[in-house]
Coordinates of N, CA, C and O in Angstrom, one line a residue:
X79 N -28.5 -33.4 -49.6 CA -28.1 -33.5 -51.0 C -27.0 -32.4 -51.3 O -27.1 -31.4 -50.6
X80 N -26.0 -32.5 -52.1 CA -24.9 -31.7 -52.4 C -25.2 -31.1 -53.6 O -26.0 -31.6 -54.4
X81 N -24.4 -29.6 -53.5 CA -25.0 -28.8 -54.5 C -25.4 -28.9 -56.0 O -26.3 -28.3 -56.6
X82 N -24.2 -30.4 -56.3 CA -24.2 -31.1 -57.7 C -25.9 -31.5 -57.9 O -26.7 -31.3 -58.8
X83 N -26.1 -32.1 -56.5 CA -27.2 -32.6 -56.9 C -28.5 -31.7 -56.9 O -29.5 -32.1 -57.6
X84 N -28.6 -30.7 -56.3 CA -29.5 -29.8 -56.3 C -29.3 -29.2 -57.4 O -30.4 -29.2 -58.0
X85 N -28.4 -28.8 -58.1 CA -28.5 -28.6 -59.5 C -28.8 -29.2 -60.4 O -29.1 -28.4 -61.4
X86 N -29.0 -30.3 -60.7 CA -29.3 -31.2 -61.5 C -31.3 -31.5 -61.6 O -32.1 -31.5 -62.5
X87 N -31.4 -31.6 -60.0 CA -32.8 -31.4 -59.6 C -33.5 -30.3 -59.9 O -34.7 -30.5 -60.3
X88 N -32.8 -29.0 -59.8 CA -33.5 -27.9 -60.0 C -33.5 -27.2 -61.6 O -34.2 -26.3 -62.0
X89 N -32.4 -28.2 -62.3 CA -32.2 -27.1 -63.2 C -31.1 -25.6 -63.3 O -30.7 -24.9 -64.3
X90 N -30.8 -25.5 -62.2 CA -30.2 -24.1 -62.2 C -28.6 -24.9 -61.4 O -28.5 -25.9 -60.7
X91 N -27.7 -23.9 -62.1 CA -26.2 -24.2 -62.3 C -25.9 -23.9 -60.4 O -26.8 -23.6 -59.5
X92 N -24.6 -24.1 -60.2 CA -24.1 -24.6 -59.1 C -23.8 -23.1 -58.3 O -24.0 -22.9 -57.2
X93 N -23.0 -22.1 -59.4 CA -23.0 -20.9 -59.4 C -24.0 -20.4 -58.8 O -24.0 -19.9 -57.7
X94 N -25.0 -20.4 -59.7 CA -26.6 -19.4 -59.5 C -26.8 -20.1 -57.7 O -27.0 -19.3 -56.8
X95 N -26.8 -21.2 -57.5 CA -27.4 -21.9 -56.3 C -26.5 -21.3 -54.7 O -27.1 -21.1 -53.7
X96 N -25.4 -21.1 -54.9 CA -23.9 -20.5 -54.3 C -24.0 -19.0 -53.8 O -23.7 -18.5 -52.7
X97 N -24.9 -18.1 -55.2 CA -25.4 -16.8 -55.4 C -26.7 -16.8 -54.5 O -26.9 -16.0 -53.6
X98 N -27.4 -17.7 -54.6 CA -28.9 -17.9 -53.7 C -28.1 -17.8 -52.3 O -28.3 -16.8 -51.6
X99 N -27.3 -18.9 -52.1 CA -27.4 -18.8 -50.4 C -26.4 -17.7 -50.2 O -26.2 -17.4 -49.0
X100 N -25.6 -17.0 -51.0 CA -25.0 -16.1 -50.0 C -26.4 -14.7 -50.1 O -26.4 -14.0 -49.1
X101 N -27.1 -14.5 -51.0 CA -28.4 -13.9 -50.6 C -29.3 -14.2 -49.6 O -30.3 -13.6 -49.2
X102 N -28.7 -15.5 -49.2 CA -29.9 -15.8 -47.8 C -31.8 -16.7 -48.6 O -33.0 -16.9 -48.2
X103 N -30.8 -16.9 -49.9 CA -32.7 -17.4 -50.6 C -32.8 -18.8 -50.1 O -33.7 -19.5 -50.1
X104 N -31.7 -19.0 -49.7 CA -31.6 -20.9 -49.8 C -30.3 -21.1 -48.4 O -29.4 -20.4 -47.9
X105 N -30.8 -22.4 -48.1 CA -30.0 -22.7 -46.6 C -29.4 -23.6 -47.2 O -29.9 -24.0 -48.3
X106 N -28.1 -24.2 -46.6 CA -27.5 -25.8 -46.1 C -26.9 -25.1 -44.9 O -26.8 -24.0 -44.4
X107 N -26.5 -26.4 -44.8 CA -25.6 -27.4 -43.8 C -24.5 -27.6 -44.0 O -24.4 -27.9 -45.2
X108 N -23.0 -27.6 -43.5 CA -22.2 -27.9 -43.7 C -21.5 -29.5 -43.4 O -21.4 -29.7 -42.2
X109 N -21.2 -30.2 -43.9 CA -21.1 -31.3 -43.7 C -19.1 -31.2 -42.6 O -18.4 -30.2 -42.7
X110 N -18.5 -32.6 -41.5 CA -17.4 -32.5 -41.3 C -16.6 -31.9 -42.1 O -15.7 -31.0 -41.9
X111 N -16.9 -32.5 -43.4 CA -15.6 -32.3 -44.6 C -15.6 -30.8 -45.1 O -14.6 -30.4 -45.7
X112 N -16.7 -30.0 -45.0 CA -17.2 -28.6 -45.0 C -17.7 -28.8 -46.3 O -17.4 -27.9 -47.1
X113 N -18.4 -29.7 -46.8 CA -19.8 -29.4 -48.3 C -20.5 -28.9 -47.6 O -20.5 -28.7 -46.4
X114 N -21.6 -28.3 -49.2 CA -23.3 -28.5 -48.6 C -23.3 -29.1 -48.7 O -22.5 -29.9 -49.3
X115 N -24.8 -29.3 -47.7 CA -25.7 -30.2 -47.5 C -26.8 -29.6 -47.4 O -27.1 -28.7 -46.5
X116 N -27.7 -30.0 -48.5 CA -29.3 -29.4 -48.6 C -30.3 -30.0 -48.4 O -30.3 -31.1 -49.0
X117 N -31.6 -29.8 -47.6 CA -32.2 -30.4 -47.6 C -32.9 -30.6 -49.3 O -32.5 -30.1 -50.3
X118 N -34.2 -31.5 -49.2 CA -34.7 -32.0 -50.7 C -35.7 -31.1 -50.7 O -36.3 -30.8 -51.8
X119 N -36.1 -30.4 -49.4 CA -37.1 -29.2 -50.2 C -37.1 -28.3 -50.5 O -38.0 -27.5 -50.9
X120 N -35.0 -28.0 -50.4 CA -34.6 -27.0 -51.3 C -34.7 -26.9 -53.1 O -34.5 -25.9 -53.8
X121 N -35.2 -28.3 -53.5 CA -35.6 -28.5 -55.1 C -36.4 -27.2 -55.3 O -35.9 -26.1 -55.9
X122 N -37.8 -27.5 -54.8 CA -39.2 -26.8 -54.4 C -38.9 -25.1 -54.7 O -39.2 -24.3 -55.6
X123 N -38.0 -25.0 -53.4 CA -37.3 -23.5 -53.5 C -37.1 -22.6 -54.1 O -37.6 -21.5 -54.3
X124 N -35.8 -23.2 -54.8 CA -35.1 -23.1 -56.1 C -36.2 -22.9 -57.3 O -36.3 -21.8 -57.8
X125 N -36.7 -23.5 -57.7 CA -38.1 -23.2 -58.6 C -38.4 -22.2 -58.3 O -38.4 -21.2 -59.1
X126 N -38.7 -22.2 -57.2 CA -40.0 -20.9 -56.8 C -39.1 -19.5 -57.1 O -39.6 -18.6 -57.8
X127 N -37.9 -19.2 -56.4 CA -37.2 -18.7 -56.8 C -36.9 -18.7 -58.4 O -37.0 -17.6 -58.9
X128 N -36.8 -19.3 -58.9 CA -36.4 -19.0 -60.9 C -37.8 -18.4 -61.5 O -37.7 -17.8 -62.6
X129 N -39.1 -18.5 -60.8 CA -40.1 -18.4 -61.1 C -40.2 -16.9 -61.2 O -40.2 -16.2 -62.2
X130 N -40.1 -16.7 -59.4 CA -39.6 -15.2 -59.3 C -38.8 -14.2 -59.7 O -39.0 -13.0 -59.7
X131 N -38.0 -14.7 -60.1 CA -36.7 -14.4 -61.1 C -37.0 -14.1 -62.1 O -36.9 -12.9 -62.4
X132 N -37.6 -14.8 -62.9 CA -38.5 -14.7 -64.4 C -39.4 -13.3 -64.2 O -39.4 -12.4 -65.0
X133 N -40.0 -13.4 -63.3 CA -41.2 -12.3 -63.4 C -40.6 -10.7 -63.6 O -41.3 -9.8 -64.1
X134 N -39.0 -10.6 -63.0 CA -38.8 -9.4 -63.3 C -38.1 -8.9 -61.6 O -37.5 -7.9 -61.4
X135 N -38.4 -10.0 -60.5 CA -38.2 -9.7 -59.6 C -36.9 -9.8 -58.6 O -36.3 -10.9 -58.3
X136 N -36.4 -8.4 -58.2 CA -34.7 -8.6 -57.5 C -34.8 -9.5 -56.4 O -35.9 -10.0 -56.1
X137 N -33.9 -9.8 -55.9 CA -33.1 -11.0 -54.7 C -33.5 -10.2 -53.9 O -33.1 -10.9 -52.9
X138 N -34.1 -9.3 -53.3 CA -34.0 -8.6 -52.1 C -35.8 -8.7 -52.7 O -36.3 -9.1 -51.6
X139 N -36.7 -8.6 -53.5 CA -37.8 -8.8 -53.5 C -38.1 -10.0 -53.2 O -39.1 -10.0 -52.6
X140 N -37.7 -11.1 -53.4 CA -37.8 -12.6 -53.7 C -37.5 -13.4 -51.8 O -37.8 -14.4 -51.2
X141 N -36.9 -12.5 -51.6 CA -36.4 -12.5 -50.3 C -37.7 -11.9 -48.9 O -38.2 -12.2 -47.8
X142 N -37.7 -11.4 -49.3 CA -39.1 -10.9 -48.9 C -40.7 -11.8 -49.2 O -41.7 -12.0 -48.6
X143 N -40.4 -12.1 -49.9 CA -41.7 -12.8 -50.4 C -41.6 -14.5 -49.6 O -42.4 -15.2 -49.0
X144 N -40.3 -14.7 -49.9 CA -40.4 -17.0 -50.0 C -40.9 -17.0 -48.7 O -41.7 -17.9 -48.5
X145 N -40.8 -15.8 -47.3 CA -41.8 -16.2 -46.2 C -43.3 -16.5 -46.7 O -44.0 -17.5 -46.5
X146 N -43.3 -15.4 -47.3 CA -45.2 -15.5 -47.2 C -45.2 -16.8 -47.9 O -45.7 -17.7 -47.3
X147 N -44.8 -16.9 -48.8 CA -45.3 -18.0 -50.1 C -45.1 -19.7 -49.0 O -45.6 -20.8 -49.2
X148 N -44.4 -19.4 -48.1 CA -44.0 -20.7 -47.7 C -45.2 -20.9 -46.5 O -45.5 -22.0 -46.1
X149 N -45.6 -19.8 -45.9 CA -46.9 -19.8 -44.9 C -48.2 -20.5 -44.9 O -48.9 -19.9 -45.7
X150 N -48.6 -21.1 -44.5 CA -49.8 -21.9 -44.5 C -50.6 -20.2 -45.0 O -50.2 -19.0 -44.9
X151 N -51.5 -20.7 -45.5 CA -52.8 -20.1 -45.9 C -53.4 -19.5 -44.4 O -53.4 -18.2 -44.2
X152 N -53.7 -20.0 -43.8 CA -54.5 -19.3 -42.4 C -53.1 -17.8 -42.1 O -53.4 -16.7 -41.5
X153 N -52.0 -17.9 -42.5 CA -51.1 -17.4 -41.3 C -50.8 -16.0 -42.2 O -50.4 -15.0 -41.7
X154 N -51.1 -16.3 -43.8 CA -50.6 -14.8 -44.6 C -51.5 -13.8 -43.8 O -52.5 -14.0 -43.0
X155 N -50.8 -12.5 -44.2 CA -51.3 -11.1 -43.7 C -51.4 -10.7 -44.7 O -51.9 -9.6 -44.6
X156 N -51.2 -10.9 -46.0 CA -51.3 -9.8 -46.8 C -50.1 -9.1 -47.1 O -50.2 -7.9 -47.4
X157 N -49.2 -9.5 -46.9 CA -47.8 -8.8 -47.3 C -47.2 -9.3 -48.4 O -46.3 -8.6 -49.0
X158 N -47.6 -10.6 -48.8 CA -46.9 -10.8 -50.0 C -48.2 -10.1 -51.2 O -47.6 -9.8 -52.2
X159 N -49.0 -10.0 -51.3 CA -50.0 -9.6 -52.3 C -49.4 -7.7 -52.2 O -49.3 -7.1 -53.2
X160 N -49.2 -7.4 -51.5 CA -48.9 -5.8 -51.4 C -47.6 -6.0 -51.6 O -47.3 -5.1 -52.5
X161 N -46.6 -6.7 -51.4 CA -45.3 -6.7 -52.8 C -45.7 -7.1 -53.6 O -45.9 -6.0 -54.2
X162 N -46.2 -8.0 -54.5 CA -46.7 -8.1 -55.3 C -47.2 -6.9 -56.2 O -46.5 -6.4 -57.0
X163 N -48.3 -6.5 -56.0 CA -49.0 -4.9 -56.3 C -48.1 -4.2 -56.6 O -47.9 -3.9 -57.8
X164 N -47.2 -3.8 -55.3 CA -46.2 -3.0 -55.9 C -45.1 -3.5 -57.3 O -44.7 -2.6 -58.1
X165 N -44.9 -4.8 -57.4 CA -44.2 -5.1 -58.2 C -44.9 -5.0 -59.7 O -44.5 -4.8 -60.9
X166 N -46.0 -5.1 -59.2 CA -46.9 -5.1 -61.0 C -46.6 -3.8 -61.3 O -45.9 -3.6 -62.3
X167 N -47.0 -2.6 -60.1 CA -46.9 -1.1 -60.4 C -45.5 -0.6 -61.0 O -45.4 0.3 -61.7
X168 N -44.5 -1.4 -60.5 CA -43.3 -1.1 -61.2 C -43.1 -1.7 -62.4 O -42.3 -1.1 -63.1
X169 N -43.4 -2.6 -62.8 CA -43.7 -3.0 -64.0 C -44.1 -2.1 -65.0 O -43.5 -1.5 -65.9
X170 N -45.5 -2.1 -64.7 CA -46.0 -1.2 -65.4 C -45.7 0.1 -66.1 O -45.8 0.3 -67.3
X171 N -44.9 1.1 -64.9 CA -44.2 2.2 -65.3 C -43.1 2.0 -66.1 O -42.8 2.9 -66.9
X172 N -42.4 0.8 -66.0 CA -41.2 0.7 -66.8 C -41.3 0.5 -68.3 O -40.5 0.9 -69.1
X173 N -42.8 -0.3 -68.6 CA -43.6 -0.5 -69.4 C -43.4 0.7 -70.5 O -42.8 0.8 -71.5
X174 N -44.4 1.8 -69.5 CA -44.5 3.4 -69.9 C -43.5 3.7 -70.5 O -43.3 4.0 -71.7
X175 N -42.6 3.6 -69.5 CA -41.2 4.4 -69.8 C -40.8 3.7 -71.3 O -40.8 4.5 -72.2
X176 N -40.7 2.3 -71.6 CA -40.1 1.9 -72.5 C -41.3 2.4 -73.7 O -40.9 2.7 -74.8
X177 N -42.4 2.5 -73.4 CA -43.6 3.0 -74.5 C -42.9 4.0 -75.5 O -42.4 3.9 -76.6
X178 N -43.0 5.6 -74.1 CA -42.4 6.4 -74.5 C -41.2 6.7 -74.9 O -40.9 7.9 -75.0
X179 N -40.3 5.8 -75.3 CA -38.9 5.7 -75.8 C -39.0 5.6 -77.0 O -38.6 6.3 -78.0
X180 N -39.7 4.2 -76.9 CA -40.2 3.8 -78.5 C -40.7 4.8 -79.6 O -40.3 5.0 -80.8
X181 N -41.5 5.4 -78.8 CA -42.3 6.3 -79.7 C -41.7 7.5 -80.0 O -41.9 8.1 -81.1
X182 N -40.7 7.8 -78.9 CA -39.4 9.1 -79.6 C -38.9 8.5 -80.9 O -39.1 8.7 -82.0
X183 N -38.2 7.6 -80.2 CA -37.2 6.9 -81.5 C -37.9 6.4 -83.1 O -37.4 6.3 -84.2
X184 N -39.2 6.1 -82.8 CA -39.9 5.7 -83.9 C -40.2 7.3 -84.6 O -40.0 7.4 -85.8
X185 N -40.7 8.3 -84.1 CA -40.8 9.8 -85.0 C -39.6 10.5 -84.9 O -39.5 11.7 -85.0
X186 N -38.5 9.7 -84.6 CA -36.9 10.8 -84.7 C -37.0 10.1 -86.3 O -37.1 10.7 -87.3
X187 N -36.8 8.4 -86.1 CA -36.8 8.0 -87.6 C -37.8 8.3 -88.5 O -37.3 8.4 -89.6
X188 N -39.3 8.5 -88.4 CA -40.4 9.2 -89.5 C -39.4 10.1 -90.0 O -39.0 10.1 -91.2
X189 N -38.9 11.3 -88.8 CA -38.7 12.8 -89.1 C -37.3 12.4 -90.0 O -37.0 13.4 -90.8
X190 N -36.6 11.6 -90.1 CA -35.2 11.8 -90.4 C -34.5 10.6 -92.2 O -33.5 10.6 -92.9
X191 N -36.3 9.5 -91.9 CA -36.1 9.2 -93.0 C -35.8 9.4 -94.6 O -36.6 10.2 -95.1
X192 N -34.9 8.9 -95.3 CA -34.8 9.6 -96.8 C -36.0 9.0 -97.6 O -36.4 7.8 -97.8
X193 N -36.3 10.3 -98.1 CA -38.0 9.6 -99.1 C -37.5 9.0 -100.0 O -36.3 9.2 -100.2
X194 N -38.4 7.9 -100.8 CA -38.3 6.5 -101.4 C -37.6 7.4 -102.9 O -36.8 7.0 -103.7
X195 N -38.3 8.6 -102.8 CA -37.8 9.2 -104.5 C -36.2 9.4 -104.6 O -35.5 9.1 -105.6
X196 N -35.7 10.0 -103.4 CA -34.2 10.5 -103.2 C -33.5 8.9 -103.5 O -32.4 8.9 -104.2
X197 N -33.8 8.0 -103.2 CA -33.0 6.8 -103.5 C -33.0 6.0 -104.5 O -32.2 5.1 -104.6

């Protein structure tokens, strides 16, 4: 399948798909004439990737993970649930961090508001 068409199938532009394989998320083939050429369970991929994408997760995490995810069940070790973990854990703190931001910026404005009588 050519990239037109993997785009179409997956949803995601020709660009973003171009950005995947020079990341190494996604394979082709080069055809004589030098297209891609993708296999059809690059559709699958591609998903799984935007999924990952969505969650908050970088190309170099997602990269790391599509082994495990693509492994038969007997063969995981536990490497993708321990990125994972980690990935919640960084979440979380960013979470924090934005908590505490909030809450500056919300009592800089309490402290700095003009009372309702002044206006």
């Amino acid at each position: 399948m050519r990239i037109g068409e993997l785009a179409d199938a997956s949803g995601v532009s020709a660009r973003s798909l171009r950005y995947y394989e020079e990341q190494g998320l996604i394979r082709s083939r080069r055809t004589p004439g030098g297209w891609r050429d993708f296999e059809a369970s690059m559709v699958e991929r591609v998903v799984m990737i935007q999924h990952l994408f969505a969650a908050g997760l970088s190309s170099a995490t997602v990269n790391e993970l599509l082994p495990c995810l693509e492994a038969p069940l007997e063969e995981r070790n536990g490497v993708m649930e321990q990125l994972l973990a980690q990935e919640v854990e960084r979440l979380r703190a960013k979470r924090r961090d934005l908590d505490r931001e909030l809450d500056t910026l919300q009592a800089l404005r309490n402290e700095t508001a003009v009372p309702d009588d002044a206006q």
